[in-house]
Amino acid sequence: MAAKTHKVAIVGVGKIARDQHVPAIERSQSFELAATASRNAEISGTRAYRTLAELLDAEPGITCISLCTPPQARYADARLALKAGRHVMLEKPPGATLSEVHDLVELARSKNVSLYATWHSRHAAAVDAAREWLAGRRIDAIRINWKEDVRYWHPGQEWIWEAGGVGVFDPGINGLSVLTEILPFPIHLASAELSFPENRNTPIAASLRFRAPTNIPITAEFDWLEEGSPLWDIEIDTDGGAMLLREGGARLLIDGKEKASGGDAEYPRLYARFAELIPTGAIEVDLAPMRHVADAFTLGKRVTVAPFHW
Amino acid sequence: MAAKTHKVAIVGVGKIARDQHVPAIERSQSFELAATASRNAEISGTRAYRTLAELLDAEPGITCISLCTPPQARYADARLALKAGRHVMLEKPPGATLSEVHDLVELARSKNVSLYATWHSRHAAAVDAAREWLAGRRIDAIRINWKEDVRYWHPGQEWIWEAGGVGVFDPGINGLSVLTEILPFPIHLASAELSFPENRNTPIAASLRFRAPTNIPITAEFDWLEEGSPLWDIEIDTDGGAMLLREGGARLLIDGKEKASGGDAEYPRLYARFAELIPTGAIEVDLAPMRHVADAFTLGKRVTVAPFHW
């Protein structure tokens, strides 16, 4: 097998790293997993460091860093890696605050290295087909339903309930990342209601109403207490029929008939995109999904609901 | 007297329009107040319309629109004015959401007209002197104290308590607009505590902790229940002494000795700046202060406090 082009290290060996990043890197033609940095975990067969600072010191040959830590911890590591001249890929959302990501963009620019804020759902199998199908059609209404069981998808992950963990917007931002990718016009929040469990600092449900220049109804319903199969749907009514993008973007149906679908290759596509950015030190940071979340927290009415226990 | 260059209309004849905009336009060498649009109010001696749409229709000679309405209402009017090819000046904050301001920037760009998001406190008398004094000094600590009596400064203004009205961040953002103007490095929020009165949808107090690349302590205390004189102070400890920017930027003291001060010319300076932007259709929209507020709502812990009554 030909040698892979880039040595990459994963920071934060948790669920998303094991479930998605490690397999994607294994399948990648461009990246070789050369080391990890994680406080308490490692991947057998891979050199393991406790902190990114030690890793950067010991491994000058690792040119790329993939940050899989929760968003609250990401800024300090991203800064370290960028200052050390490494290319950086960020899990979603790219940070705990918009302002820190702006700072990272400036730093990456000054160091001439790539910074890639990933939105994995944008690489679901039918998203491109949905965007192409919508182009040129009149859009009359948009409904997002993004509902899943937090106990199944984030088992015991306490950080999602800590201030800055954004709660149900952690999955909901995936829906927003897809919607902002496929729509031919910008939207912005008009109003929102956020449901905070009595004993938690982040919302467990959210109901959003957006506006577009054309004044069509746009709603999003996020819920973390949906048992059974998750509902990750975007429905768009148009003059050419009803579009339904299902299963987080994996399947596109028009008037109920399947138009496009495919297996899950979201993370392999993220690494393929990262590999495209690196040669020119390009920066790809689209903050639109995160801005909509920040707008929802700023504008949203807070409602207190029943306490949440795992 | 020579004819003034630009005819401007004020939208939203409320407290800020009467207290600041009208006198500033009267003193301006560039702008003539040609009309107003306001649901229930007018300025005697000036042509009055009930809506901006009517005004734009009837007054093709009015090339500039100054929006003094509360932020929740501003987007629709800004869009109308920009689409009609008029230059637009926005009171602070420039909108209820970050996303809508991004849209307005795109629209202004496509129409080749000016869009000016004003931050009046940046034009306080001693702000420039503070920025110049800080340049090149080592900064060790930063403290903002922005405390005033909401009953005095926003008498009966219910919109400040409505979701999207941002509460105590309405004055607090003035402090943030000054701080981001005088600092030589970017900051971002690390944590925040927001105090919501039991019967209101926006915070009456906020305690913020920011981070800077250099890891110095940066705190901001906003409070709307300060009786008597307002406290609008920024204190910065440096290797060259202790800087105190007082009275919302009007006075600069170094180690207790007055270095710069002046009368209030904030709004005249805003209109002077607007006049500079118009000839080239330049856009000046710095969202940093608003981004910090959105970050505070996203990241902040919410605490419920005693109900607020006027």
XYZ file of C-alpha atoms in Angstrom:
620
model
C 0.000 0.000 0.000
C 1.296 3.463 -0.890
C 2.303 5.666 2.039
C -0.407 8.100 3.095
C 0.299 11.805 2.569
C -0.486 13.312 5.968
C 0.132 12.184 9.512
C -2.810 13.186 11.687
C -3.362 13.081 15.434
C -6.717 12.852 17.143
C -7.273 14.930 20.277
C -10.037 13.619 22.548
C -10.507 9.860 22.338
C -14.212 9.658 23.102
C -17.319 8.270 21.454
C -17.216 10.373 18.271
C -13.501 9.660 17.768
C -13.964 5.885 18.067
C -17.266 5.684 16.176
C -16.376 7.972 13.288
C -12.918 9.517 13.110
C -10.768 6.409 13.562
C -12.662 4.332 10.958
C -12.719 7.290 8.531
C -8.959 7.790 8.873
C -8.402 4.054 8.370
C -10.321 4.242 5.077
C -8.649 7.507 4.041
C -6.091 7.501 1.262
C -4.571 10.736 2.547
C -4.361 10.431 6.328
C -2.518 8.095 8.647
C -3.465 8.098 12.343
C -0.061 8.674 13.936
C -0.930 9.462 17.570
C -3.642 10.505 19.987
C -3.827 12.962 22.873
C -6.446 12.261 25.504
C -6.566 12.551 29.273
C -7.772 9.036 30.056
C -8.132 7.070 26.842
C -6.071 5.690 24.015
C -6.407 3.635 20.865
C -4.455 0.416 20.993
C -1.595 0.313 18.542
C -1.368 4.118 18.337
C 1.123 6.299 20.240
C -0.742 7.989 23.054
C -0.067 11.286 24.853
C -1.928 12.783 27.779
C -1.947 16.324 26.385
C -1.726 17.979 23.001
C 1.224 20.081 24.185
C 3.298 16.909 24.803
C 2.223 15.495 21.458
C 3.168 18.631 19.520
C 6.553 18.680 21.246
C 7.316 15.024 20.604
C 5.876 14.677 17.094
C 7.085 17.330 14.681
C 6.158 15.001 11.813
C 2.453 15.129 12.619
C 1.238 17.988 10.437
C -2.499 17.677 11.048
C -4.571 17.765 14.216
C -8.190 16.642 14.391
C -9.989 17.967 17.482
C -12.708 15.639 18.744
C -13.029 17.090 22.248
C -16.263 18.725 23.450
C -16.595 22.309 22.199
C -15.851 23.900 25.589
C -12.263 22.597 25.498
C -11.496 23.131 21.859
C -10.197 26.690 21.661
C -7.068 26.251 23.767
C -6.031 23.136 21.837
C -6.815 24.656 18.465
C -4.673 27.658 19.340
C -1.790 25.463 20.462
C -1.905 23.432 17.263
C -2.212 26.437 14.963
C 0.611 28.244 16.739
C 2.731 25.131 16.191
C 2.006 25.442 12.466
C -0.255 22.405 12.201
C -3.391 22.175 10.073
C -6.494 21.864 12.230
C -9.851 20.173 11.710
C -12.651 20.944 14.201
C -15.604 18.742 15.115
C -18.954 20.529 15.118
C -19.720 22.989 16.515
C -16.301 24.579 15.992
C -16.232 26.167 19.455
C -18.188 27.200 22.500
C -18.415 30.802 21.310
C -18.537 32.501 17.932
C -15.883 34.977 19.000
C -13.253 32.324 19.702
C -13.717 30.830 16.229
C -13.214 34.269 14.712
C -9.919 34.454 16.634
C -8.871 31.019 15.354
C -9.552 32.066 11.764
C -7.258 35.065 12.215
C -4.554 32.886 13.770
C -4.751 30.250 11.014
C -4.525 32.995 8.419
C -1.433 34.470 10.072
C 0.251 31.032 10.214
C -0.726 30.032 6.645
C -2.233 26.754 7.772
C -5.630 25.221 7.119
C -8.506 25.513 9.528
C -11.518 23.397 8.701
C -14.749 23.722 10.684
C -16.585 20.525 9.768
C -20.353 20.001 9.535
C -20.587 16.267 9.004
C -24.303 16.199 8.129
C -23.624 18.354 5.065
C -21.847 15.290 3.645
C -24.783 12.909 4.033
C -25.533 10.953 0.878
C -28.502 12.909 -0.516
C -27.650 16.487 0.510
C -26.078 17.485 -2.814
C -29.053 16.028 -4.689
C -31.431 18.023 -2.465
C -29.594 21.290 -3.141
C -29.601 20.670 -6.870
C -33.272 19.722 -6.886
C -34.242 22.909 -4.992
C -32.287 25.275 -7.214
C -34.635 27.317 -9.356
C -37.814 26.039 -7.678
C -40.161 28.326 -5.732
C -40.025 27.387 -2.069
C -43.332 27.771 -0.175
C -42.664 26.293 3.259
C -39.884 24.617 5.243
C -40.156 22.338 8.256
C -37.259 20.733 10.112
C -37.962 17.920 12.562
C -34.862 16.810 14.396
C -35.801 14.464 17.222
C -33.798 11.727 18.903
C -33.280 9.962 22.198
C -30.522 11.692 24.139
C -30.058 8.600 26.323
C -29.201 6.527 23.257
C -27.095 9.056 21.329
C -25.228 10.737 24.210
C -25.196 8.091 26.948
C -23.926 9.617 30.171
C -22.240 12.567 28.405
C -22.604 15.160 31.170
C -20.920 17.929 29.129
C -24.027 18.288 26.948
C -25.890 19.657 29.975
C -23.198 22.088 31.016
C -23.555 25.739 30.020
C -21.950 26.012 26.579
C -22.818 22.411 25.732
C -25.890 23.768 23.855
C -28.113 20.774 24.707
C -30.566 19.715 22.005
C -28.862 22.094 19.598
C -26.007 19.591 19.465
C -28.090 17.400 17.125
C -30.274 20.297 15.968
C -27.284 22.147 14.525
C -26.861 19.208 12.153
C -30.289 19.961 10.714
C -29.404 23.651 10.482
C -26.094 22.823 8.793
C -27.963 20.836 6.137
C -30.707 23.426 5.674
C -28.234 26.293 5.224
C -26.344 24.133 2.718
C -29.325 23.329 0.480
C -31.313 26.604 0.539
C -30.744 29.159 -2.216
C -31.439 32.091 0.164
C -30.421 33.079 3.709
C -32.733 32.710 6.698
C -32.691 34.197 10.174
C -34.433 33.466 13.404
C -37.716 35.288 14.138
C -38.593 33.665 17.469
C -37.810 30.616 19.541
C -38.914 28.747 22.620
C -36.261 26.779 24.501
C -37.216 24.148 27.093
C -34.703 23.827 29.920
C -35.026 20.872 32.328
C -35.326 22.238 35.843
C -31.996 20.627 36.831
C -29.955 21.360 33.679
C -28.217 24.313 32.060
C -28.995 23.525 28.424
C -32.284 22.960 26.578
C -33.775 19.529 25.974
C -36.166 20.811 23.314
C -36.501 23.863 21.095
C -39.118 25.239 18.778
C -37.847 27.772 16.252
C -39.452 30.037 13.700
C -37.252 31.545 10.998
C -37.793 34.257 8.422
C -36.607 34.385 4.855
C -36.649 37.338 2.465
C -39.744 35.811 0.822
C -41.771 35.593 4.082
C -42.525 31.879 3.817
C -43.169 29.817 6.984
C -39.997 28.134 8.251
C -40.108 26.100 11.448
C -37.745 23.788 13.275
C -38.642 21.382 16.064
C -35.800 19.896 18.074
C -36.496 17.274 20.726
C -34.173 15.063 22.743
C -36.853 12.846 24.292
C -37.951 11.027 21.123
C -37.773 7.316 21.873
C -37.239 4.696 19.211
C -35.941 5.660 15.775
C -34.619 9.177 15.439
C -36.441 11.626 13.212
C -33.939 13.725 11.253
C -36.100 15.220 8.523
C -36.298 18.370 6.433
C -39.537 18.883 4.500
C -39.728 21.599 1.859
C -42.884 22.424 -0.121
C -42.155 23.790 -3.596
C -43.943 24.581 -6.844
C -42.388 21.392 -8.216
C -43.563 19.055 -5.480
C -42.875 18.166 -1.870
C -39.283 17.437 -0.983
C -38.435 15.244 2.000
C -34.824 14.861 3.039
C -34.806 12.006 5.561
C -32.498 10.248 7.951
C -30.199 13.209 8.428
C -29.737 13.747 4.710
C -29.238 10.132 3.695
C -32.411 9.850 1.605
C -34.191 12.298 -0.700
C -37.851 11.744 -1.550
C -39.919 13.865 -3.936
C -43.686 13.483 -3.550
C -42.958 10.293 -1.663
C -40.744 8.725 -4.342
C -37.085 8.024 -3.619
C -34.788 10.200 -5.752
C -31.408 9.688 -4.100
C -29.923 7.736 -1.226
C -26.673 6.194 -0.134
C -24.709 4.740 2.731
C -23.031 6.780 5.451
C -19.772 8.293 4.205
C -19.957 11.590 6.099
C -16.661 11.353 7.984
C -14.642 9.897 5.091
C -15.854 12.900 3.060
C -14.787 15.298 5.826
C -11.255 13.915 5.739
C -11.269 14.007 1.925
C -12.266 17.689 2.108
C -9.579 18.397 4.746
C -7.012 16.856 2.379
C -8.173 19.232 -0.377
C -7.700 22.288 1.833
C -4.234 21.496 3.173
C -2.022 21.999 0.095
C -2.926 25.690 -0.128
C -3.479 26.254 3.600
C -7.093 27.094 2.792
C -9.544 28.037 5.534
C -13.113 26.710 5.449
C -15.128 28.037 8.352
C -18.828 28.645 7.738
C -20.342 29.862 10.990
C -23.942 30.134 9.752
C -25.280 27.075 11.652
C -23.597 28.170 14.884
C -24.831 31.738 14.413
C -28.411 30.465 14.198
C -27.908 28.618 17.480
C -26.455 31.709 19.164
C -29.403 33.705 17.803
C -31.794 31.145 19.308
C -30.177 31.489 22.729
C -30.244 35.288 22.459
C -33.791 35.617 21.201
C -35.411 32.530 22.651
C -37.998 32.454 25.410
C -36.955 30.061 28.148
C -39.446 27.600 29.541
C -38.656 25.348 32.493
C -39.653 21.702 32.068
C -39.370 18.502 34.106
C -35.913 17.586 35.425
C -33.823 15.244 33.301
C -32.177 12.144 34.756
C -30.239 9.600 32.717
C -26.390 78.747 5.347
C -25.195 76.325 2.659
C -27.616 73.536 1.747
C -26.880 70.263 3.490
C -25.691 67.395 1.290
C -28.006 64.544 2.320
C -31.686 64.337 3.143
C -32.210 61.821 5.939
C -35.354 60.328 7.453
C -35.652 58.974 10.959
C -37.653 55.793 11.477
C -38.950 55.325 15.016
C -39.591 58.595 16.839
C -38.910 57.477 20.396
C -36.652 58.491 23.243
C -33.327 57.906 21.499
C -34.479 59.707 18.353
C -35.584 62.788 20.295
C -32.709 62.810 22.794
C -29.870 62.157 20.362
C -30.615 61.792 16.664
C -32.661 64.938 16.094
C -30.190 67.267 17.876
C -27.240 65.564 16.131
C -28.827 66.018 12.708
C -29.616 69.649 13.540
C -25.905 70.225 14.282
C -24.744 68.218 11.262
C -23.276 69.986 8.273
C -24.121 67.012 6.026
C -27.621 65.895 6.950
C -31.006 67.568 6.840
C -33.910 65.895 8.639
C -36.467 65.673 5.820
C -39.117 63.348 7.256
C -39.961 60.771 9.894
C -41.782 57.457 9.863
C -43.292 56.353 13.139
C -46.511 54.617 14.131
C -47.682 57.075 16.757
C -45.252 59.964 16.988
C -43.887 62.807 14.952
C -41.527 65.752 15.210
C -43.250 69.071 14.756
C -42.198 70.866 11.612
C -41.073 67.657 9.876
C -43.126 65.671 7.338
C -44.457 62.600 9.089
C -45.412 59.183 7.696
C -46.907 56.238 9.543
C -44.696 53.631 7.831
C -41.338 53.540 6.113
C -42.946 52.013 3.005
C -45.121 55.128 2.556
C -42.151 57.389 3.159
C -39.951 55.616 0.604
C -42.760 55.829 -1.950
C -43.459 59.491 -1.379
C -39.902 60.768 -0.903
C -37.524 59.681 -3.638
C -35.243 62.588 -2.677
C -34.516 61.165 0.779
C -31.361 59.163 0.175
C -30.560 58.187 3.773
C -32.559 56.344 6.402
C -31.633 56.293 10.076
C -33.326 53.444 11.968
C -34.024 54.275 15.604
C -36.623 51.563 16.248
C -36.022 48.773 18.780
C -33.818 45.997 17.375
C -36.663 43.487 16.981
C -38.306 45.634 14.304
C -35.235 46.793 12.456
C -34.593 44.072 9.884
C -37.771 44.495 7.843
C -37.302 48.270 7.619
C -33.588 48.014 6.843
C -34.378 45.602 4.026
C -37.059 47.891 2.610
C -34.735 50.877 2.671
C -31.758 49.025 1.170
C -33.930 47.501 -1.563
C -35.106 51.029 -2.362
C -31.454 51.995 -2.833
C -31.166 54.179 0.270
C -28.144 54.358 2.577
C -28.960 52.973 6.003
C -27.694 53.746 9.484
C -28.615 51.370 12.314
C -28.905 52.160 16.015
C -27.138 49.693 18.277
C -27.403 46.748 18.391
C -27.832 46.479 14.604
C -30.484 43.764 14.856
C -32.160 41.166 16.983
C -30.043 38.373 15.473
C -26.546 38.144 14.033
C -27.846 36.251 11.005
C -30.182 39.027 9.910
C -27.346 41.565 9.975
C -25.256 39.244 7.800
C -28.157 39.229 5.329
C -28.361 43.036 5.387
C -24.646 43.315 4.644
C -25.108 41.118 1.573
C -28.094 43.160 0.444
C -26.291 46.504 0.910
C -23.340 45.137 -1.037
C -25.580 44.040 -3.898
C -27.269 47.459 -4.033
C -24.026 49.455 -3.710
C -25.327 51.521 -0.836
C -23.863 52.204 2.599
C -24.829 50.241 5.659
C -23.517 51.624 8.928
C -23.952 49.696 12.179
C -23.312 52.368 14.785
C -21.801 51.912 18.256
C -22.259 55.346 19.762
C -20.086 54.743 22.836
C -17.041 54.218 20.614
C -17.286 57.924 19.863
C -17.156 59.085 23.466
C -14.602 61.829 24.056
C -11.719 59.837 25.572
C -12.007 56.519 23.694
C -9.393 57.339 21.061
C -6.991 58.535 23.748
C -7.495 55.279 25.677
C -6.738 53.138 22.625
C -3.605 55.138 21.879
C -2.431 54.970 25.488
C -2.891 51.173 25.621
C -1.041 50.482 22.385
C 2.296 48.839 23.100
C 1.678 48.478 26.852
C 1.472 45.087 28.569
C -2.076 44.536 29.759
C -2.391 42.578 33.021
C -6.081 42.748 33.913
C -9.325 44.218 32.632
C -12.515 45.013 34.531
C -15.694 46.486 33.077
C -18.337 47.843 35.427
C -21.449 48.951 33.603
C -24.211 49.695 36.077
C -27.190 51.993 35.800
C -30.797 52.427 36.883
C -33.096 50.918 34.286
C -36.034 52.915 35.628
C -34.202 56.162 34.868
C -32.599 55.219 31.533
C -35.403 53.141 29.987
C -38.569 54.444 31.684
C -41.492 52.195 30.809
C -39.783 50.710 27.718
C -41.380 47.261 27.774
C -39.464 46.039 24.696
C -36.255 45.748 26.723
C -37.856 42.880 28.645
C -39.161 41.032 25.610
C -37.183 38.102 24.266
C -34.674 39.606 21.827
C -34.537 42.874 23.756
C -31.345 41.589 25.483
C -32.066 43.299 28.821
C -29.021 44.616 30.688
C -26.895 43.906 27.627
C -28.546 46.919 26.035
C -26.264 49.211 28.100
C -23.642 46.490 28.596
C -23.014 46.227 24.873
C -21.872 49.849 25.006
C -19.075 48.805 27.362
C -18.216 45.887 25.108
C -18.196 48.152 22.064
C -15.681 50.426 23.772
C -13.526 47.587 25.084
C -13.290 45.888 21.678
C -12.382 49.279 20.186
C -9.482 50.040 22.542
C -7.902 46.585 23.054
C -4.991 45.546 20.843
C -6.035 41.851 20.945
C -9.284 39.902 20.584
C -11.167 38.448 23.552
C -13.843 35.800 23.850
C -16.245 34.736 26.534
C -15.155 31.971 28.925
C -18.205 31.881 31.197
C -21.159 33.992 32.233
C -23.965 34.162 34.734
C -27.163 35.896 33.655
C -29.801 36.973 36.193
C -33.337 36.852 34.837
C -36.131 38.441 36.907
C -38.767 35.805 37.556
C -41.341 37.734 35.502
C -39.136 38.852 32.573
C -37.570 37.322 29.481
C -34.268 39.217 29.507
C -31.543 39.541 32.157
C -31.362 42.402 34.625
C -27.747 41.643 35.552
C -24.842 39.718 34.100
C -21.417 38.690 35.260
C -18.990 37.765 32.502
C -15.519 36.299 32.377
C -13.554 36.616 29.143
C -10.332 35.038 27.903
C -7.600 36.624 25.851
C -4.665 34.930 24.125
C -2.467 36.068 27.020
C -4.633 34.482 29.749
C -5.113 37.638 31.776
C -8.220 38.070 33.961
C -11.003 39.923 32.162
C -14.332 40.485 33.880
C -17.471 42.440 33.166
C -20.248 43.256 35.614
C -23.505 44.582 34.207
C -26.295 45.666 36.523
C -29.549 47.471 35.877
C -30.501 48.114 39.486
C -27.768 50.644 40.315
C -29.479 53.659 41.801
C -28.057 57.164 41.626
C -25.240 57.972 39.217
C -24.502 55.366 36.602
C -21.181 53.550 36.673
C -19.839 53.134 33.146
C -16.210 52.274 33.762
C -13.430 50.244 32.174
C -10.347 49.650 34.344
C -7.206 48.223 32.769
C -4.046 47.395 34.709
C -0.884 47.723 32.637
C 2.889 47.805 33.061
C 2.628 51.548 32.537
C 0.034 52.237 35.205
C -3.652 51.828 35.886
C -5.999 53.116 33.226
C -9.527 54.147 34.106
C -11.935 55.038 31.329
C -14.938 56.581 33.092
C -18.410 57.843 32.341
C -18.905 55.657 29.295
C -15.657 56.738 27.694
C -15.918 60.460 28.387
C -12.925 60.672 30.766
C -9.558 58.916 30.772
C -7.556 58.748 34.013
C -4.092 57.243 34.386
C -3.125 56.402 37.970
C -5.935 58.706 39.058
C -4.811 61.697 36.986
C -7.009 63.016 34.213
C -5.415 62.560 30.778
C -8.306 63.281 28.427
C -11.941 64.299 28.608
C -14.570 66.106 26.639
C -18.237 66.810 26.196
C -20.724 64.438 24.637
C -20.452 64.448 20.855
C -21.174 60.766 20.245
C -24.157 61.130 17.931
C -22.766 64.077 15.934
C -19.711 61.885 15.313
C -21.908 58.983 14.172
C -23.544 61.206 11.568
C -20.149 62.574 10.534
C -18.937 59.003 10.035
C -22.096 58.083 8.092
C -21.401 61.029 5.790
C -17.881 59.687 5.178
C -19.193 56.254 4.161
C -21.913 57.386 1.757
C -19.904 58.727 -1.218
C -18.372 55.294 -1.886
C -21.313 53.204 -0.644
C -18.988 51.808 2.025
C -20.217 49.273 4.548
C -19.147 49.516 8.199
C -20.591 46.690 10.244
C -18.479 45.394 13.115
C -20.453 42.666 14.831
C -17.904 41.924 17.582
C -19.908 43.531 20.450
C -23.104 41.764 19.385
C -21.251 38.479 18.988
C -20.050 38.717 22.574
C -23.631 39.218 23.726
C -24.846 36.231 21.671
C -21.983 34.208 23.153
C -23.082 35.237 26.646
C -26.642 34.071 26.003
C -25.356 30.805 24.512
C -22.813 30.031 27.186
C -24.297 31.756 30.197
C -25.771 30.072 33.228
C -29.240 31.399 33.953
C -30.189 32.375 37.471
C -33.698 33.441 38.419
C -33.937 36.553 40.606
C -36.690 38.678 42.121
C -39.414 39.912 39.763
C -38.976 43.352 38.249
C -41.699 45.985 38.379
C -41.341 49.536 37.081
